[in-house]
Amino acid sequence: MGSVLTRDVLVKWAPLLVLIVLILFFAAMEPRFFSVRNFARIGISSAPALMVAIGVTFIIIMGSIDLSMEGTVSVCAVVFAFAFIAMGGTLASFAWLALPLALLVGAAVGLLNGLVHVKLKIPSFMASLAMGFVGTGFALLLTGGDRIRVEDDLFRGLLTTRWFNFPIMCYVAVAFLLIAWFIQTRTTLGRNFYAVGGGEDLAHASGLNVNKVRILGFTLAGVFYAVGALLAVGRIGIAETATGSNFMFVSITSVVVGGTALWGGIGGVWNTLIGVLIVNVINNGMVVIGLPGYVQDGVLGVLVIAAVVLSTDRKSVTFVK
Amino acid sequence: MSFIKKFIEQETVNRRNFLLASAYGLGGVAAAGVFGPGMAQAASNPTVAWSYRNRTNPYWNEIVSGGEAFMDAAGLGKDALTHLINEGSSEKSLADVKALLAKTSGNLALAIDTNDAPNCRPVVEAVAEAGGYVSTIWNKTDDLHPWDFGDNYVSHMTWSDEGPAEQTARILLEAMGGKGGVVHLGGIASNNPAIERLNGLKNALKDYPDVELLAAEPADWDTQKANQVMSAFLTRYGDEITGVHCANDTIAYGVLEALRAEGIDDMPIVSYDGNPQAVGLVDEGKILATVFTNPHWGGGITAALAYHAAIGTFKPSDEPNEHREFYGPTILITPKDAAEFKANYLDNVPTYDWTDFWGPTNGQIMYK
């Protein structure tokens, strides 16, 4: 046993253990929590957040941070809705082109984000936060404060059509998770993220074009934000400036709770999946067991700290900034 | 040690001058586009400003569009309206007002929601001290009254939500057949309207002993949050839920989608605010009732009151108290009258008489 249960193994699997313990806890408190229908509900609330969190995972692995997701999601959602309606308003027409258009818009915003960060040498924290505000403002400019309804039954099938009890949006999210996993493990770019996060100086000295990796990373993140935006619109059928609200907190929390270290080089998209599920299980579970609203935020905060404590190896960290 | 004291005093004065100067500068930037350089302002030509959260929110968007409609009707042109956007920060709200007062030397007609109740007093005092005119909506502490400030604090309007929310609750409870379980999705827990709207439901429930209030959770006026809370309610209560009471329309949209995801399309739901989209849903019968508070009129008349007090059309201190503190209009919308309401209020925004200050109001504010 001793050789199997090393500290490394524990730290690696701690987020999953936390998730299992949480599920068992909520199930013990309220048996109805443990049902396929409820897992589908958790899946629905997790799917858009997972996409956004995967996007920011790549950035955090590089040791940077991206806080532009709220603005990017809003811009993508609004552009998608306008284009979708202008081109016919149903997936059965040319309006399907609005889907790739949204991804392109996400990539463009991400690219701009990366260029501002790298070329103007602004720390990613500040550059992305500012770009997020620009995005929210731009979305507001486009909509004038109105909300755009996307009522096409085919598109809303993301939510309403179910295969094996789970709506299609859950499968779409899993598909993009696998794509992200492929990028992370099987492409040079994915491995370069770890190189930059693990030791930027070393990576630079070995001839890696760190700036290029950073810009590509932000662009890739933008694409995943766009997918998140599409799923968010699919979930409530409305695109508005507020579509991106709350994604910053949920995604960053999820990434960290999942065990991806904020200082870079450690973690990956599977950690993010676990993290997103932990946050959404907590959110769902607290309402399901009937905790009063004002307790919920506090409990979430405590659980986040507990999850990070359990899932990070503090011995390998000499200082925290 | 007196030299230290002197130094500190000097620095304090310098700092104050610096702050004033920067405030003036900011105000100048904000208003420069509106007036252009070197334009003299007569006392009869006050700057008209609306201070509010932001335009992202459909409610505030309506409020401001009313303010602009008033500006057009008064012949000032809607571009002449100065927008002070506080983004939910009371500090910014107050700082912006002070900057604009400095810029306009107090020749200001201000319509404002001060973001929270405690912020109302410093805003009103700053305006009164500078000789400007201010009308407030929504947020004000109970001990602050327009008549204590002579003419400068022109009016305060708020909306009492308890009664109308009780009316919608009764419609809901009737639709449920007077039995079963109801859940309430509320606004931000500490918000006054959120509290009043839940109280309305509780008042109505007293007459329906066979209906159980299963749960009341804050959904923060947010569609996505409401969607998730409603999903969790469905897990916890399942078929026990036979009706949903929503604190506003944006919450109802999230609830409807959570139900749609489960294939439920006949759940009785009521909401509040009367947003155009919600009125459409009432017309389709998907929402049983919503309450229209006419933000367009509210936004226009608040600016009109401050403006007309400033140019001397009427003297606020000559008016009775019910013309200084009053409730705004509320209109209940049900499937029966939704189409008519839509035609009258939404498809064609009515042309209001912006000098009929008190016609649609609902009486003097009562304090509990």
XYZ file of C-alpha atoms in Angstrom:
689
model
C 0.000 0.000 0.000
C 2.690 2.413 1.066
C 4.298 2.421 -2.322
C 1.014 2.997 -4.168
C -0.433 5.696 -1.925
C 2.409 8.162 -2.153
C 1.779 11.824 -1.630
C 2.122 12.441 -5.362
C -0.622 9.978 -6.159
C -2.856 11.471 -3.480
C -2.382 15.005 -4.747
C -3.052 13.876 -8.280
C -6.331 12.219 -7.418
C -7.437 14.561 -4.629
C -9.832 16.667 -6.790
C -11.624 13.524 -7.959
C -11.832 12.322 -4.353
C -13.264 15.687 -3.323
C -15.870 15.385 -6.074
C -16.840 11.857 -5.010
C -17.031 12.839 -1.345
C -19.228 15.822 -2.236
C -21.567 13.672 -4.310
C -21.847 11.089 -1.528
C -22.400 13.835 1.045
C -25.225 15.520 -0.878
C -26.737 12.129 -1.755
C -26.743 11.163 1.924
C -28.390 14.466 2.874
C -31.020 14.236 0.118
C -31.377 10.975 -1.836
C -33.049 12.771 -4.734
C -29.710 14.425 -5.469
C -28.424 11.064 -6.675
C -30.571 10.659 -9.776
C -29.862 10.630 -13.478
C -32.213 13.572 -14.014
C -30.319 15.657 -11.490
C -26.976 14.698 -13.014
C -28.377 15.897 -16.346
C -29.254 19.210 -14.664
C -25.737 19.509 -13.289
C -24.493 18.647 -16.781
C -26.541 21.458 -18.304
C -25.243 24.047 -15.871
C -21.667 22.740 -16.260
C -21.424 22.571 -20.054
C -20.931 26.284 -20.911
C -18.754 26.835 -17.836
C -16.590 23.850 -18.809
C -15.854 25.337 -22.220
C -14.834 28.677 -20.747
C -12.806 26.984 -18.022
C -10.940 24.835 -20.561
C -10.035 27.986 -22.466
C -8.545 29.616 -19.416
C -6.839 26.352 -18.390
C -4.390 26.699 -21.276
C -3.576 30.228 -20.190
C -3.100 29.259 -16.556
C -0.854 26.336 -17.546
C 1.352 28.969 -19.212
C 1.498 30.766 -15.878
C -0.530 33.711 -17.213
C -4.122 34.586 -16.426
C -6.998 35.550 -18.696
C -9.860 37.564 -17.249
C -11.431 38.571 -20.566
C -13.925 35.696 -20.677
C -17.015 37.654 -19.661
C -16.568 40.213 -22.412
C -15.531 37.626 -25.000
C -18.503 35.380 -24.230
C -20.913 38.315 -24.498
C -19.462 39.500 -27.815
C -19.534 35.985 -29.300
C -23.086 35.355 -28.084
C -24.395 38.642 -29.430
C -22.590 38.407 -32.794
C -23.788 34.832 -33.168
C -27.403 35.768 -32.429
C -27.402 38.727 -34.820
C -25.800 36.712 -37.609
C -27.993 33.683 -36.975
C -31.177 35.711 -37.208
C -29.977 37.796 -40.146
C -29.087 34.672 -42.176
C -32.406 32.910 -41.748
C -32.871 32.150 -38.078
C -32.732 28.367 -38.343
C -29.922 25.825 -38.523
C -31.627 24.342 -41.580
C -30.675 27.448 -43.589
C -27.377 29.224 -44.189
C -27.709 30.540 -40.662
C -25.545 27.611 -39.531
C -22.661 29.746 -40.773
C -23.206 31.832 -37.655
C -21.698 28.976 -35.620
C -18.231 29.069 -37.233
C -18.515 32.866 -37.360
C -18.874 32.943 -33.582
C -15.759 30.786 -33.221
C -13.862 33.150 -35.533
C -14.984 36.135 -33.493
C -13.806 34.370 -30.331
C -10.451 33.660 -31.953
C -10.153 37.278 -33.085
C -10.868 38.656 -29.627
C -8.404 36.161 -28.136
C -5.771 37.090 -30.713
C -6.214 40.770 -29.935
C -5.986 39.950 -26.259
C -2.715 38.068 -26.799
C -1.270 40.833 -28.985
C -2.083 43.502 -26.401
C -0.489 41.361 -23.705
C 2.647 40.383 -25.612
C 3.323 43.301 -27.953
C 2.455 46.092 -25.527
C 4.066 44.124 -22.691
C 1.116 44.549 -20.369
C 0.771 41.833 -17.712
C -1.849 39.316 -18.820
C -3.916 40.034 -15.719
C -4.390 43.694 -16.646
C -4.464 43.293 -20.426
C -7.152 40.627 -20.345
C -9.225 42.354 -17.679
C -9.226 45.519 -19.777
C -10.048 43.584 -22.949
C -12.929 41.977 -21.085
C -14.367 45.410 -20.320
C -13.887 46.407 -23.951
C -15.773 43.250 -24.963
C -18.674 43.937 -22.603
C -18.861 47.510 -23.852
C -18.777 46.383 -27.470
C -21.565 43.860 -26.848
C -23.606 46.630 -25.251
C -22.946 48.866 -28.238
C -24.193 46.123 -30.574
C -27.356 45.332 -28.628
C -28.138 48.776 -27.211
C -29.096 46.967 -24.005
C -31.661 44.726 -25.682
C -31.751 40.949 -25.490
C -31.900 38.857 -28.646
C -33.996 35.715 -28.589
C -32.823 32.652 -30.482
C -35.901 30.496 -30.819
C -34.929 28.055 -33.562
C -36.049 24.586 -32.453
C -33.099 22.906 -34.124
C -30.577 25.099 -32.318
C -32.475 24.832 -29.036
C -32.237 21.074 -29.531
C -28.906 21.561 -27.730
C -31.073 21.758 -24.619
C -34.323 20.024 -25.500
C -33.142 16.939 -27.385
C -31.834 14.220 -25.115
C -29.748 11.155 -25.850
C -29.606 8.694 -22.954
C -31.192 11.275 -20.631
C -28.550 13.930 -21.284
C -29.174 16.907 -23.597
C -27.013 17.297 -26.698
C -25.115 20.242 -25.213
C -23.486 17.848 -22.732
C -22.157 15.714 -25.597
C -20.955 18.797 -27.444
C -19.078 19.823 -24.313
C -17.522 16.361 -23.993
C -16.502 16.452 -27.678
C -14.711 19.770 -27.186
C -13.161 18.443 -23.978
C -11.640 15.605 -26.029
C -10.413 18.100 -28.633
C -8.816 20.129 -25.838
C -7.231 16.979 -24.458
C -5.854 16.214 -27.910
C -4.389 19.717 -28.185
C -2.907 19.457 -24.710
C -1.197 16.091 -25.173
C -0.720 15.469 -28.875
C 0.269 18.836 -30.340
C 3.459 20.827 -30.092
C 1.453 23.856 -29.039
C -0.074 21.946 -26.111
C 3.305 20.774 -24.891
C 4.740 24.247 -25.341
C 2.139 25.608 -22.912
C 3.712 23.397 -20.254
C 7.197 24.430 -21.298
C 6.344 28.106 -20.890
C 4.543 27.539 -17.598
C 7.178 25.230 -16.165
C 10.037 27.623 -16.776
C 9.735 30.441 -19.244
C 13.444 31.308 -19.162
C 14.391 27.726 -19.915
C 11.869 27.498 -22.719
C 13.142 30.755 -24.179
C 16.748 29.633 -23.878
C 15.928 26.404 -25.704
C 14.851 28.423 -28.700
C 11.108 28.414 -28.158
C 9.258 31.473 -29.434
C 7.486 32.161 -26.151
C 5.598 35.187 -27.467
C 4.131 33.179 -30.311
C 3.017 30.450 -27.916
C 1.364 33.051 -25.701
C -0.511 34.698 -28.559
C -1.660 31.330 -29.890
C -2.742 30.351 -26.377
C -4.951 33.400 -25.993
C -6.406 32.811 -29.466
C -7.197 29.206 -28.619
C -8.794 30.291 -25.345
C -10.969 32.727 -27.311
C -12.262 29.860 -29.467
C -13.268 27.891 -26.378
C -14.966 30.976 -24.904
C -16.957 31.174 -28.126
C -18.064 27.547 -27.757
C -19.083 28.378 -24.187
C -21.048 31.359 -25.498
C -22.898 29.162 -28.013
C -23.839 26.666 -25.306
C -24.904 29.474 -22.968
C -27.208 30.861 -25.671
C -28.449 27.344 -26.347
C -29.261 26.921 -22.687
C -31.505 29.961 -22.210
C -32.316 30.990 -25.776
C -31.235 34.577 -25.131
C -28.089 36.438 -26.189
C -27.398 39.661 -24.305
C -24.606 41.673 -22.784
C -25.161 39.810 -19.523
C -24.612 36.403 -21.165
C -21.004 36.488 -20.019
C -21.754 37.433 -16.421
C -20.336 35.190 -13.688
C -18.171 33.154 -16.056
C -14.999 34.722 -14.670
C -15.581 33.536 -11.118
C -16.880 30.099 -12.071
C -14.143 29.314 -14.577
C -11.153 30.505 -12.554
C -12.500 28.793 -9.434
C -13.065 25.579 -11.346
C -9.575 25.538 -12.828
C -7.955 26.076 -9.446
C -10.218 23.674 -7.558
C -9.468 21.060 -10.209
C -5.805 21.156 -9.269
C -4.276 23.272 -12.034
C -1.736 25.462 -10.298
C -2.022 29.230 -10.773
C 1.775 29.433 -11.077
C 1.689 27.339 -14.240
C 3.074 24.111 -15.598
C 0.812 21.774 -13.608
C -2.657 20.431 -14.377
C -4.729 20.030 -17.506
C -8.159 19.823 -19.025
C -9.261 16.733 -17.068
C -8.501 18.605 -13.847
C -10.696 21.389 -15.183
C -13.544 18.973 -15.871
C -13.373 17.767 -12.255
C -13.169 21.369 -11.031
C -16.214 22.483 -13.020
C -18.149 19.490 -11.744
C -17.115 20.221 -8.140
C -18.322 23.826 -8.370
C -21.595 22.881 -10.048
C -22.249 19.945 -7.728
C -21.777 22.320 -4.794
C -24.098 24.936 -6.334
C -26.770 22.389 -7.182
C -26.354 20.354 -4.003
C -26.704 23.294 -1.649
C -30.076 24.242 -3.116
C -31.126 20.592 -3.232
C -30.404 20.019 0.469
C -32.106 23.338 1.221
C -29.300 25.471 2.638
C -30.446 29.098 2.988
C -29.162 31.362 0.226
C -27.001 33.529 2.444
C -25.118 30.475 3.731
C -24.455 29.162 0.231
C -21.911 31.774 -0.851
C -19.975 31.333 2.378
C -19.996 27.547 2.117
C -18.829 27.750 -1.503
C -15.900 29.948 -0.452
C -14.877 27.553 2.340
C -15.170 24.541 0.053
C -13.019 26.246 -2.570
C -10.261 26.814 -0.035
C -10.601 23.237 1.218
C -10.427 21.867 -2.309
C -7.317 23.879 -3.140
C -5.647 22.808 0.105
C -6.359 19.168 -0.690
C -5.358 19.308 -4.310
C -2.110 21.257 -4.273
C 1.240 20.006 -3.143
C 2.429 22.828 -0.946
C 5.866 21.250 -0.493
C 6.672 21.921 -4.115
C 5.747 25.584 -3.790
C 8.343 27.748 -2.181
C 6.386 30.964 -2.179
C 2.949 32.196 -3.102
C 2.357 35.546 -4.757
C 6.191 70.112 16.629
C 4.009 72.832 15.210
C 5.827 72.828 11.907
C 4.649 69.238 11.349
C 1.096 70.261 12.107
C 1.430 73.159 9.711
C 2.858 70.918 7.037
C -0.016 68.458 7.420
C -2.551 71.264 7.217
C -0.909 72.607 4.112
C -0.839 69.206 2.510
C -4.512 68.655 3.359
C -5.447 71.870 1.630
C -3.271 71.007 -1.353
C -4.834 67.587 -1.579
C -8.321 69.051 -1.407
C -7.502 71.510 -4.166
C -6.048 68.733 -6.214
C -9.146 66.584 -5.740
C -11.433 69.458 -6.656
C -9.358 70.215 -9.696
C -9.413 66.620 -10.878
C -13.131 66.352 -10.195
C -13.624 69.498 -12.254
C -11.486 68.032 -14.987
C -13.498 64.805 -15.072
C -16.754 66.701 -15.179
C -15.378 68.757 -18.007
C -14.533 65.661 -19.988
C -17.963 64.186 -19.337
C -19.816 67.280 -20.404
C -17.494 68.597 -23.095
C -19.147 66.605 -25.848
C -22.531 67.879 -24.786
C -22.013 71.609 -24.760
C -18.899 72.258 -26.743
C -16.362 74.790 -25.585
C -17.141 78.301 -24.474
C -20.899 78.035 -24.415
C -22.287 80.291 -21.721
C -25.065 78.933 -19.591
C -27.818 81.196 -18.412
C -29.509 80.386 -15.111
C -32.559 79.427 -17.126
C -30.612 76.864 -19.098
C -29.636 74.167 -16.605
C -27.695 71.061 -17.501
C -30.007 68.049 -17.321
C -28.404 64.811 -16.153
C -29.526 61.263 -15.416
C -27.402 59.210 -13.010
C -28.056 55.452 -13.124
C -26.440 52.029 -13.067
C -25.899 51.200 -16.745
C -27.805 50.518 -19.935
C -27.092 46.777 -20.031
C -30.063 46.186 -17.807
C -33.318 46.439 -19.797
C -35.022 48.239 -16.927
C -32.472 51.068 -16.756
C -32.390 51.193 -20.515
C -36.115 52.008 -20.416
C -35.642 54.586 -17.664
C -33.010 56.419 -19.695
C -35.003 56.228 -22.919
C -37.783 58.035 -21.026
C -35.301 60.696 -19.959
C -34.292 61.138 -23.591
C -37.915 61.330 -24.709
C -38.446 64.155 -22.222
C -35.377 65.997 -23.531
C -36.717 65.768 -27.080
C -40.178 66.885 -26.021
C -38.768 69.849 -24.100
C -36.936 70.941 -27.244
C -33.518 70.388 -25.682
C -32.655 67.376 -27.838
C -31.813 64.007 -26.372
C -28.091 64.448 -26.979
C -28.130 67.245 -24.426
C -28.872 64.761 -21.648
C -25.744 64.130 -19.577
C -25.355 60.477 -18.578
C -23.667 59.687 -15.273
C -23.174 55.932 -15.141
C -22.350 54.548 -11.710
C -22.000 50.839 -12.626
C -23.459 49.907 -9.270
C -20.988 51.974 -7.228
C -22.359 54.499 -4.746
C -18.954 56.157 -4.468
C -18.796 56.727 -8.214
C -22.373 57.958 -8.179
C -21.545 60.650 -5.599
C -18.199 61.559 -7.169
C -19.793 62.034 -10.598
C -22.517 64.270 -9.180
C -19.956 66.435 -7.364
C -17.854 66.707 -10.491
C -20.841 67.781 -12.558
C -21.906 70.301 -9.895
C -18.452 71.830 -10.037
C -18.526 71.941 -13.810
C -21.980 73.541 -13.991
C -21.548 75.770 -10.925
C -24.701 74.186 -9.541
C -26.854 75.051 -12.539
C -27.992 71.480 -12.707
C -31.250 69.522 -12.930
C -30.388 66.024 -11.796
C -32.449 62.851 -11.968
C -30.815 60.048 -10.053
C -31.058 56.652 -8.486
C -28.338 56.876 -5.846
C -27.659 53.121 -6.046
C -28.247 52.556 -2.348
C -30.304 54.310 0.287
C -27.494 55.727 2.482
C -25.922 57.418 -0.556
C -29.038 59.521 -1.132
C -28.331 61.994 1.683
C -24.814 63.033 0.592
C -26.014 63.374 -3.023
C -28.991 65.516 -2.073
C -26.911 67.639 0.315
C -24.248 68.212 -2.326
C -26.837 69.301 -4.894
C -28.723 71.517 -2.437
C -25.520 73.181 -1.252
C -24.527 73.984 -4.828
C -28.007 75.349 -5.575
C -28.939 72.620 -8.063
C -32.182 70.679 -8.295
C -32.478 66.938 -7.776
C -35.228 64.338 -8.156
C -34.546 60.839 -6.909
C -36.083 57.434 -7.497
C -35.971 54.104 -5.653
C -33.242 54.567 -3.032
C -33.702 56.920 -0.078
C -33.555 56.412 3.675
C -36.860 56.868 5.517
C -35.620 59.890 7.494
C -34.733 61.924 4.404
C -37.524 64.080 2.960
C -37.640 66.512 0.020
C -39.533 69.126 2.087
C -36.553 69.434 4.466
C -34.485 70.928 1.641
C -36.744 73.741 0.447
C -36.936 73.678 -3.339
C -33.678 71.947 -4.147
C -34.728 68.389 -3.355
C -37.642 68.383 -5.769
C -39.135 64.912 -5.416
C -38.673 61.255 -4.638
C -40.533 58.485 -6.429
C -40.497 54.819 -5.533
C -42.669 51.856 -6.285
C -44.445 49.813 -3.678
C -44.135 46.252 -4.919
C -45.862 44.419 -2.107
C -49.419 45.051 -3.302
C -48.878 44.273 -6.999
C -46.756 41.208 -6.130
C -49.627 40.010 -3.951
C -52.008 40.468 -6.890
C -49.819 38.366 -9.195
C -49.478 35.776 -6.417
C -53.259 35.505 -6.158
C -53.489 34.937 -9.914
C -50.850 32.217 -9.563
C -52.509 30.537 -6.586
C -55.880 30.535 -8.332
C -54.293 28.959 -11.416
C -52.825 26.269 -9.141
C -56.337 25.474 -7.991
C -55.580 26.691 -4.477
C -53.417 23.699 -3.620
C -49.956 22.242 -4.184
C -46.514 23.757 -3.714
C -45.044 27.055 -4.852
C -41.400 28.121 -5.102
C -40.186 31.721 -5.141
C -37.081 32.901 -6.990
C -36.118 36.290 -5.633
C -33.842 39.191 -6.413
C -30.611 40.045 -4.578
C -31.473 39.159 -0.984
C -30.966 42.616 0.524
C -32.730 44.578 -2.241
C -35.864 46.320 -1.106
C -38.004 45.316 -4.104
C -36.863 41.711 -3.659
C -38.070 41.742 -0.052
C -41.370 43.424 -0.944
C -42.133 41.026 -3.777
C -41.607 37.991 -1.534
C -43.784 39.627 1.134
C -46.515 40.039 -1.473
C -46.472 36.288 -2.078
C -46.526 35.571 1.652
C -49.504 37.893 2.146
C -51.464 36.116 -0.567
C -50.547 32.691 0.823
C -52.369 33.495 4.072
C -55.649 33.045 2.186
C -54.544 29.771 0.609
C -53.773 27.380 3.478
C -53.509 24.363 1.146
C -50.599 25.843 -0.784
C -47.176 25.313 0.706
C -44.281 27.713 0.098
C -41.682 25.039 -0.625
C -38.678 27.340 -0.899
C -37.617 30.924 -1.570
C -34.094 31.413 -2.941
C -32.380 34.532 -4.275
C -31.658 34.379 -8.000
C -30.029 37.838 -8.059
C -32.268 39.218 -10.863
C -30.170 37.005 -13.156
C -31.431 34.713 -15.919
C -28.603 32.181 -15.744
C -28.667 31.970 -11.955
C -32.447 31.577 -11.992
C -32.047 28.787 -14.504
C -29.715 26.879 -12.189
C -31.738 27.508 -9.028
C -34.914 26.312 -10.746
C -33.118 23.143 -11.934
C -32.060 22.409 -8.367
C -35.612 23.073 -7.125
C -36.850 20.485 -9.619
C -34.441 17.951 -8.154
C -35.431 18.708 -4.591
C -39.193 18.967 -5.020
C -39.931 17.397 -8.412
C -43.654 17.108 -8.968
C -44.435 18.848 -5.680
C -43.858 22.166 -7.485
C -47.118 23.263 -9.051
C -46.431 26.984 -9.390
C -43.516 29.445 -9.606
C -43.467 33.026 -8.296
C -40.623 35.031 -9.847
C -39.382 38.348 -8.486
C -38.889 39.739 -11.991
C -39.034 38.967 -15.682
C -35.354 38.178 -16.193
C -35.700 35.495 -13.524
C -38.819 34.131 -15.222
C -36.902 33.648 -18.508
C -34.405 31.410 -16.713
C -37.190 29.496 -14.992
C -39.046 28.916 -18.263
C -35.896 27.502 -19.859
C -35.167 25.229 -16.883
C -38.699 23.868 -17.253
C -38.366 23.564 -21.013
C -35.236 21.443 -20.510
C -37.411 19.003 -18.541
C -40.211 19.052 -21.078
C -42.556 20.936 -18.717
C -44.557 23.596 -20.551
C -47.705 24.034 -18.491
C -46.321 25.260 -15.169
C -48.147 28.358 -13.856
C -45.614 31.214 -13.539
C -45.983 34.867 -12.626
C -43.311 37.577 -12.802
C -42.793 41.326 -12.443
C -41.519 44.394 -14.397
C -43.474 44.095 -17.651
C -40.456 43.905 -19.994
C -41.542 43.647 -23.653
C -40.403 40.033 -23.952
C -42.317 39.081 -20.798
C -45.437 40.820 -22.057
C -45.122 38.709 -25.215
C -44.913 35.591 -23.043
C -47.979 36.708 -21.081
C -49.775 37.137 -24.397
C -48.818 33.549 -25.309
C -50.018 32.380 -21.889
C -46.585 31.133 -20.829
C -46.496 33.665 -17.995
C -49.808 34.322 -16.229
C -49.125 37.858 -15.073
C -46.468 40.525 -14.870
C -46.534 44.058 -13.492
C -45.545 47.078 -15.560
C -44.033 49.946 -13.604
C -43.675 52.178 -16.667
C -39.945 52.879 -16.370
C -40.116 54.986 -19.543
C -42.520 57.412 -17.881
C -40.602 57.207 -14.603
C -37.329 58.118 -16.276
C -38.894 60.995 -18.197
C -40.936 62.508 -15.389
C -38.054 62.397 -12.898
C -35.922 64.447 -15.264
C -38.933 66.684 -16.018
C -39.556 67.424 -12.336
C -35.957 68.445 -11.707
C -35.809 70.478 -14.917
C -39.068 72.367 -14.395
C -38.189 73.103 -10.776
C -34.837 74.443 -11.981
C -36.332 76.764 -14.626
C -39.072 77.849 -12.231
C -42.153 76.356 -13.912
C -43.326 75.392 -10.443
C -42.054 75.951 -6.932
C -41.600 72.589 -5.186
C -42.021 74.029 -1.676
C -45.519 75.254 -2.630
C -46.582 71.712 -3.466
C -48.225 69.370 -0.938
C -46.210 66.482 0.466
C -47.862 63.923 -1.811
C -46.308 65.796 -4.735
C -42.843 65.527 -3.190
C -42.781 61.832 -2.173
C -44.976 59.469 -4.129
C -45.392 55.977 -5.521
C -44.903 55.387 -9.221
C -47.552 53.785 -11.444
C -48.135 50.032 -11.615
C -50.190 48.229 -14.242
C -51.059 44.540 -13.893
C -50.817 42.633 -17.173
C -52.623 39.312 -17.670
C -53.168 37.229 -20.838
C -56.557 38.938 -21.217
C -55.144 42.419 -21.651
C -51.592 41.650 -22.818
C -52.295 42.239 -26.509
C -53.985 45.559 -25.818
C -51.230 46.601 -23.438
C -48.588 45.670 -25.993
C -50.281 47.756 -28.664
C -50.705 50.762 -26.366
C -47.420 50.823 -24.483
C -44.791 48.785 -26.293
C -45.429 48.828 -30.022
C -46.127 52.548 -29.853
C -44.538 54.278 -26.935
C -47.224 56.738 -25.834
C -46.466 60.438 -26.123
C -46.553 61.622 -22.566
C -47.323 65.076 -21.320
C -44.123 65.698 -19.394
C -45.727 68.548 -17.452
C -48.425 66.282 -15.973
C -46.059 65.475 -13.133
C -48.371 63.591 -10.792
C -51.255 62.274 -12.942
C -50.220 58.587 -13.115
C -48.693 58.414 -9.607
C -50.050 56.281 -6.797
C -50.250 58.492 -3.693
C -47.851 59.594 -0.983
C -45.207 57.181 0.281
C -46.221 55.473 3.541
C -43.511 54.472 6.010
C -43.935 51.366 8.126
